[in-house]
C-alpha cells in the first residue's frame, strides 16, 4: 500500500503578469472582462495541474465581481494558489490586481475561486490528487474556507434543484407582478 502524498501550497503557486494592450479593449475603452476571465482560467489550470502533476479541467467558477475596471496600458497581475483539496478536486483562489505603473496606482480588480478537477489522461475520469501540506495559519484558514465554500456550493445547487422541481407555473406567474417583463395572460 502506498503512502499518502502531500504537497505544499507554495509548490504550486503561480503568478502571471500581462500588459493590457489595445486589442483587449471593449466598446467602453476598458479591458474586456472576457480577456480577464480567460487569463484567470489559464492560471487556475496552471496552478491545479502543477499540484496534481497532470491534466485538469475547470468544473466551476464562483462569482466573478469586477470591483475596479482595468485600463488599456495597465499591467495585470494574477496570483493563484490551491486553497483546498478534495479527492480529485481542488479549489484555486485567484486574486487579480491592475497597476498603472506610470502613475503608481494599484487596484484590486477581483478575487474568484475556481474548482478544478484532475482527470486521468487516458480514461478522462477523475483521479486522486495529493493532499495539501498546510504550513501556516493563513493556509489553514484558506483550506477551511475552501471546504466551507464547497459545502455551500453543494447546498445551493440542491436548493435550486428543489425549487425547480417544486415550481408551479401559476405560482411563478404571481411572482412576476411588478417585474420588468411581459408575459401572456389567459
PDB file of C-alpha atoms in Angstrom:
ATOM      1  CA  UNK A   1       0.000   0.000   0.000  1.00  0.00           C
ATOM      2  CA  UNK A   2       1.433   3.372  -0.991  1.00  0.00           C
ATOM      3  CA  UNK A   3       1.979   6.188   1.466  1.00  0.00           C
ATOM      4  CA  UNK A   4      -0.180   9.323   1.179  1.00  0.00           C
ATOM      5  CA  UNK A   5       1.379  12.167  -0.795  1.00  0.00           C
ATOM      6  CA  UNK A   6       1.164  15.787   0.325  1.00  0.00           C
ATOM      7  CA  UNK A   7       2.424  18.895  -1.442  1.00  0.00           C
ATOM      8  CA  UNK A   8       2.882  22.366  -0.032  1.00  0.00           C
ATOM      9  CA  UNK A   9       0.686  25.245  -1.117  1.00  0.00           C
ATOM     10  CA  UNK A  10       3.784  27.168  -2.199  1.00  0.00           C
ATOM     11  CA  UNK A  11       4.896  24.368  -4.546  1.00  0.00           C
ATOM     12  CA  UNK A  12       2.064  25.134  -6.980  1.00  0.00           C
ATOM     13  CA  UNK A  13       1.511  28.876  -6.518  1.00  0.00           C
ATOM     14  CA  UNK A  14       1.615  30.808  -9.777  1.00  0.00           C
ATOM     15  CA  UNK A  15       1.932  34.485 -10.664  1.00  0.00           C
ATOM     16  CA  UNK A  16       1.004  35.685 -14.153  1.00  0.00           C
ATOM     17  CA  UNK A  17       1.663  39.209 -15.397  1.00  0.00           C
ATOM     18  CA  UNK A  18       0.350  40.568 -18.659  1.00  0.00           C
ATOM     19  CA  UNK A  19       0.273  44.009 -20.206  1.00  0.00           C
ATOM     20  CA  UNK A  20      -3.241  45.076 -21.220  1.00  0.00           C
ATOM     21  CA  UNK A  21      -2.957  46.027 -24.885  1.00  0.00           C
ATOM     22  CA  UNK A  22      -5.411  47.992 -27.088  1.00  0.00           C
ATOM     23  CA  UNK A  23      -6.751  44.822 -28.749  1.00  0.00           C
ATOM     24  CA  UNK A  24      -8.119  43.778 -25.316  1.00  0.00           C
ATOM     25  CA  UNK A  25     -10.415  46.830 -25.116  1.00  0.00           C
ATOM     26  CA  UNK A  26     -14.202  46.582 -25.077  1.00  0.00           C
ATOM     27  CA  UNK A  27     -16.567  49.170 -26.622  1.00  0.00           C
ATOM     28  CA  UNK A  28     -16.221  51.319 -23.498  1.00  0.00           C
ATOM     29  CA  UNK A  29     -12.451  51.530 -23.798  1.00  0.00           C
ATOM     30  CA  UNK A  30     -11.760  49.326 -20.767  1.00  0.00           C
ATOM     31  CA  UNK A  31     -10.260  45.836 -20.864  1.00  0.00           C
ATOM     32  CA  UNK A  32     -12.929  43.303 -21.793  1.00  0.00           C
ATOM     33  CA  UNK A  33     -13.979  41.101 -18.858  1.00  0.00           C
ATOM     34  CA  UNK A  34     -13.697  38.032 -21.082  1.00  0.00           C
ATOM     35  CA  UNK A  35      -9.967  38.652 -21.510  1.00  0.00           C
ATOM     36  CA  UNK A  36      -9.534  38.730 -17.742  1.00  0.00           C
ATOM     37  CA  UNK A  37     -11.666  35.579 -17.322  1.00  0.00           C
ATOM     38  CA  UNK A  38      -9.542  33.787 -19.909  1.00  0.00           C
ATOM     39  CA  UNK A  39      -6.360  34.716 -18.046  1.00  0.00           C
ATOM     40  CA  UNK A  40      -7.949  33.572 -14.779  1.00  0.00           C
ATOM     41  CA  UNK A  41      -8.853  30.199 -16.305  1.00  0.00           C
ATOM     42  CA  UNK A  42      -5.328  29.837 -17.670  1.00  0.00           C
ATOM     43  CA  UNK A  43      -3.679  30.495 -14.305  1.00  0.00           C
ATOM     44  CA  UNK A  44      -6.202  28.256 -12.486  1.00  0.00           C
ATOM     45  CA  UNK A  45      -5.282  25.413 -14.836  1.00  0.00           C
ATOM     46  CA  UNK A  46      -1.552  26.013 -14.395  1.00  0.00           C
ATOM     47  CA  UNK A  47      -1.842  26.071 -10.616  1.00  0.00           C
ATOM     48  CA  UNK A  48      -4.085  22.982 -10.400  1.00  0.00           C
ATOM     49  CA  UNK A  49      -2.090  20.969 -12.963  1.00  0.00           C
ATOM     50  CA  UNK A  50       1.128  21.771 -11.116  1.00  0.00           C
ATOM     51  CA  UNK A  51      -0.366  20.476  -7.865  1.00  0.00           C
ATOM     52  CA  UNK A  52      -1.986  17.416  -9.495  1.00  0.00           C
ATOM     53  CA  UNK A  53       1.024  16.721 -11.722  1.00  0.00           C
ATOM     54  CA  UNK A  54      -1.397  16.101 -14.557  1.00  0.00           C
ATOM     55  CA  UNK A  55      -4.348  17.178 -16.661  1.00  0.00           C
ATOM     56  CA  UNK A  56      -7.131  19.201 -15.008  1.00  0.00           C
ATOM     57  CA  UNK A  57     -10.397  20.783 -16.116  1.00  0.00           C
ATOM     58  CA  UNK A  58     -12.438  23.682 -14.813  1.00  0.00           C
ATOM     59  CA  UNK A  59     -15.541  22.324 -13.058  1.00  0.00           C
ATOM     60  CA  UNK A  60     -16.974  25.599 -11.786  1.00  0.00           C
ATOM     61  CA  UNK A  61     -16.215  29.221 -11.063  1.00  0.00           C
ATOM     62  CA  UNK A  62     -17.618  31.099  -8.113  1.00  0.00           C
ATOM     63  CA  UNK A  63     -18.939  34.551  -8.831  1.00  0.00           C
ATOM     64  CA  UNK A  64     -16.617  36.978 -10.557  1.00  0.00           C
ATOM     65  CA  UNK A  65     -17.342  40.511  -9.412  1.00  0.00           C
ATOM     66  CA  UNK A  66     -15.255  43.177 -11.107  1.00  0.00           C
ATOM     67  CA  UNK A  67     -14.758  45.793  -8.393  1.00  0.00           C
ATOM     68  CA  UNK A  68     -12.482  48.076 -10.429  1.00  0.00           C
ATOM     69  CA  UNK A  69     -12.084  48.478 -14.198  1.00  0.00           C
ATOM     70  CA  UNK A  70      -8.849  47.529 -15.921  1.00  0.00           C
ATOM     71  CA  UNK A  71      -7.434  50.133 -18.267  1.00  0.00           C
ATOM     72  CA  UNK A  72      -5.581  49.552 -21.506  1.00  0.00           C
ATOM     73  CA  UNK A  73      -1.905  50.055 -20.634  1.00  0.00           C
ATOM     74  CA  UNK A  74      -2.248  48.595 -17.128  1.00  0.00           C
ATOM     75  CA  UNK A  75      -0.088  45.708 -16.011  1.00  0.00           C
ATOM     76  CA  UNK A  76      -2.412  42.958 -14.802  1.00  0.00           C
ATOM     77  CA  UNK A  77      -1.056  40.568 -12.172  1.00  0.00           C
ATOM     78  CA  UNK A  78      -2.877  37.365 -11.266  1.00  0.00           C
ATOM     79  CA  UNK A  79      -1.977  35.353  -8.170  1.00  0.00           C
ATOM     80  CA  UNK A  80      -3.165  31.732  -7.933  1.00  0.00           C
ATOM     81  CA  UNK A  81      -2.958  29.274  -5.077  1.00  0.00           C
ATOM     82  CA  UNK A  82      -4.513  25.907  -4.274  1.00  0.00           C
ATOM     83  CA  UNK A  83      -6.617  26.626  -1.192  1.00  0.00           C
ATOM     84  CA  UNK A  84      -8.445  23.331  -0.701  1.00  0.00           C
ATOM     85  CA  UNK A  85      -8.078  19.783  -1.976  1.00  0.00           C
ATOM     86  CA  UNK A  86     -10.707  17.044  -2.002  1.00  0.00           C
ATOM     87  CA  UNK A  87     -10.256  13.592  -3.505  1.00  0.00           C
ATOM     88  CA  UNK A  88      -9.928  14.704  -7.141  1.00  0.00           C
ATOM     89  CA  UNK A  89     -10.984  18.350  -6.960  1.00  0.00           C
ATOM     90  CA  UNK A  90      -9.088  21.440  -5.952  1.00  0.00           C
ATOM     91  CA  UNK A  91     -10.175  24.975  -5.178  1.00  0.00           C
ATOM     92  CA  UNK A  92      -7.820  27.507  -6.726  1.00  0.00           C
ATOM     93  CA  UNK A  93      -8.079  31.014  -5.321  1.00  0.00           C
ATOM     94  CA  UNK A  94      -7.206  33.797  -7.752  1.00  0.00           C
ATOM     95  CA  UNK A  95      -6.545  37.420  -6.902  1.00  0.00           C
ATOM     96  CA  UNK A  96      -6.292  39.938  -9.740  1.00  0.00           C
ATOM     97  CA  UNK A  97      -4.561  43.312  -9.388  1.00  0.00           C
ATOM     98  CA  UNK A  98      -4.102  46.007 -12.023  1.00  0.00           C
ATOM     99  CA  UNK A  99      -1.286  48.509 -11.936  1.00  0.00           C
ATOM    100  CA  UNK A 100      -0.909  51.798 -13.754  1.00  0.00           C
ATOM    101  CA  UNK A 101       2.857  51.774 -13.355  1.00  0.00           C
ATOM    102  CA  UNK A 102       3.211  55.240 -14.915  1.00  0.00           C
ATOM    103  CA  UNK A 103       1.157  56.808 -12.121  1.00  0.00           C
ATOM    104  CA  UNK A 104       1.916  54.208  -9.449  1.00  0.00           C
ATOM    105  CA  UNK A 105      -1.773  53.309  -8.951  1.00  0.00           C
ATOM    106  CA  UNK A 106      -2.502  49.718  -7.897  1.00  0.00           C
ATOM    107  CA  UNK A 107      -6.105  48.442  -7.810  1.00  0.00           C
ATOM    108  CA  UNK A 108      -7.611  45.142  -6.725  1.00  0.00           C
ATOM    109  CA  UNK A 109      -9.917  44.164  -9.584  1.00  0.00           C
ATOM    110  CA  UNK A 110     -11.379  40.883  -8.347  1.00  0.00           C
ATOM    111  CA  UNK A 111     -10.945  37.656  -6.418  1.00  0.00           C
ATOM    112  CA  UNK A 112     -12.526  34.410  -7.503  1.00  0.00           C
ATOM    113  CA  UNK A 113     -12.450  30.696  -6.746  1.00  0.00           C
ATOM    114  CA  UNK A 114     -12.159  28.064  -9.463  1.00  0.00           C
ATOM    115  CA  UNK A 115     -12.964  24.416  -8.816  1.00  0.00           C
ATOM    116  CA  UNK A 116     -10.612  22.294 -10.856  1.00  0.00           C
ATOM    117  CA  UNK A 117     -10.787  18.506 -11.248  1.00  0.00           C
ATOM    118  CA  UNK A 118      -7.832  16.260 -12.032  1.00  0.00           C
ATOM    119  CA  UNK A 119      -8.518  13.751 -14.807  1.00  0.00           C
ATOM    120  CA  UNK A 120      -6.735  10.597 -15.810  1.00  0.00           C
ATOM    121  CA  UNK A 121      -5.336  11.404 -19.248  1.00  0.00           C
ATOM    122  CA  UNK A 122      -6.313   8.021 -20.711  1.00  0.00           C
ATOM    123  CA  UNK A 123      -9.770   7.436 -19.223  1.00  0.00           C
ATOM    124  CA  UNK A 124     -10.740  11.115 -18.743  1.00  0.00           C
ATOM    125  CA  UNK A 125     -12.223  10.076 -15.375  1.00  0.00           C
ATOM    126  CA  UNK A 126     -11.477  11.970 -12.141  1.00  0.00           C
ATOM    127  CA  UNK A 127      -8.325  10.787 -10.400  1.00  0.00           C
ATOM    128  CA  UNK A 128      -6.885  11.335  -6.948  1.00  0.00           C
ATOM    129  CA  UNK A 129      -4.650  14.283  -6.193  1.00  0.00           C
ATOM    130  CA  UNK A 130      -2.064  14.872  -3.498  1.00  0.00           C
ATOM    131  CA  UNK A 131      -3.203  16.396  -0.251  1.00  0.00           C
ATOM    132  CA  UNK A 132      -2.118  19.829   0.955  1.00  0.00           C
ATOM    133  CA  UNK A 133       0.619  20.270   3.491  1.00  0.00           C
ATOM    134  CA  UNK A 134      -0.538  23.356   5.381  1.00  0.00           C
ATOM    135  CA  UNK A 135       2.341  25.378   6.782  1.00  0.00           C
ATOM    136  CA  UNK A 136       0.832  28.429   8.463  1.00  0.00           C
ATOM    137  CA  UNK A 137      -2.368  29.926   9.862  1.00  0.00           C
ATOM    138  CA  UNK A 138      -3.282  31.631   6.577  1.00  0.00           C
ATOM    139  CA  UNK A 139      -3.090  28.341   4.662  1.00  0.00           C
ATOM    140  CA  UNK A 140      -5.192  26.636   7.352  1.00  0.00           C
ATOM    141  CA  UNK A 141      -7.782  29.444   7.150  1.00  0.00           C
ATOM    142  CA  UNK A 142      -7.912  29.206   3.345  1.00  0.00           C
ATOM    143  CA  UNK A 143      -8.323  25.410   3.474  1.00  0.00           C
ATOM    144  CA  UNK A 144     -11.181  25.643   5.992  1.00  0.00           C
ATOM    145  CA  UNK A 145     -12.874  28.408   3.959  1.00  0.00           C
ATOM    146  CA  UNK A 146     -12.457  26.344   0.767  1.00  0.00           C
ATOM    147  CA  UNK A 147     -14.122  23.378   2.438  1.00  0.00           C
ATOM    148  CA  UNK A 148     -16.957  25.648   3.597  1.00  0.00           C
ATOM    149  CA  UNK A 149     -17.403  27.126   0.087  1.00  0.00           C
ATOM    150  CA  UNK A 150     -17.615  23.575  -1.330  1.00  0.00           C
ATOM    151  CA  UNK A 151     -20.310  22.686   1.210  1.00  0.00           C
ATOM    152  CA  UNK A 152     -22.226  25.906   0.453  1.00  0.00           C
ATOM    153  CA  UNK A 153     -22.000  25.332  -3.336  1.00  0.00           C
ATOM    154  CA  UNK A 154     -23.477  21.846  -2.957  1.00  0.00           C
ATOM    155  CA  UNK A 155     -26.250  23.110  -0.678  1.00  0.00           C
ATOM    156  CA  UNK A 156     -27.033  25.942  -3.111  1.00  0.00           C
ATOM    157  CA  UNK A 157     -27.166  23.537  -6.065  1.00  0.00           C
ATOM    158  CA  UNK A 158     -29.529  21.268  -4.128  1.00  0.00           C
ATOM    159  CA  UNK A 159     -31.717  24.233  -3.150  1.00  0.00           C
ATOM    160  CA  UNK A 160     -32.021  25.356  -6.787  1.00  0.00           C
ATOM    161  CA  UNK A 161     -32.881  21.793  -7.848  1.00  0.00           C
ATOM    162  CA  UNK A 162     -35.556  21.548  -5.144  1.00  0.00           C
ATOM    163  CA  UNK A 163     -37.066  24.919  -6.124  1.00  0.00           C
ATOM    164  CA  UNK A 164     -37.122  23.972  -9.816  1.00  0.00           C
ATOM    165  CA  UNK A 165     -38.904  20.676  -9.062  1.00  0.00           C
ATOM    166  CA  UNK A 166     -41.485  22.378  -6.839  1.00  0.00           C
ATOM    167  CA  UNK A 167     -42.128  25.344  -9.141  1.00  0.00           C
ATOM    168  CA  UNK A 168     -45.661  25.591 -10.483  1.00  0.00           C
ATOM    169  CA  UNK A 169     -46.423  27.941 -13.360  1.00  0.00           C
ATOM    170  CA  UNK A 170     -49.424  29.527 -11.622  1.00  0.00           C
ATOM    171  CA  UNK A 171     -47.320  30.339  -8.578  1.00  0.00           C
ATOM    172  CA  UNK A 172     -44.453  31.566 -10.746  1.00  0.00           C
ATOM    173  CA  UNK A 173     -46.716  33.984 -12.638  1.00  0.00           C
ATOM    174  CA  UNK A 174     -47.800  35.639  -9.377  1.00  0.00           C
ATOM    175  CA  UNK A 175     -44.132  36.396  -8.716  1.00  0.00           C
ATOM    176  CA  UNK A 176     -43.877  38.317 -11.993  1.00  0.00           C
ATOM    177  CA  UNK A 177     -46.061  41.188 -10.768  1.00  0.00           C
ATOM    178  CA  UNK A 178     -44.015  44.395 -10.699  1.00  0.00           C
ATOM    179  CA  UNK A 179     -41.137  42.816 -12.643  1.00  0.00           C
ATOM    180  CA  UNK A 180     -39.734  44.307 -15.836  1.00  0.00           C
ATOM    181  CA  UNK A 181     -41.260  41.736 -18.215  1.00  0.00           C
ATOM    182  CA  UNK A 182     -44.303  40.998 -20.346  1.00  0.00           C
ATOM    183  CA  UNK A 183     -45.994  37.619 -20.326  1.00  0.00           C
ATOM    184  CA  UNK A 184     -49.174  36.122 -21.786  1.00  0.00           C
ATOM    185  CA  UNK A 185     -52.184  36.353 -19.529  1.00  0.00           C
ATOM    186  CA  UNK A 186     -55.061  33.921 -20.033  1.00  0.00           C
TER     187      UNK A 186
END
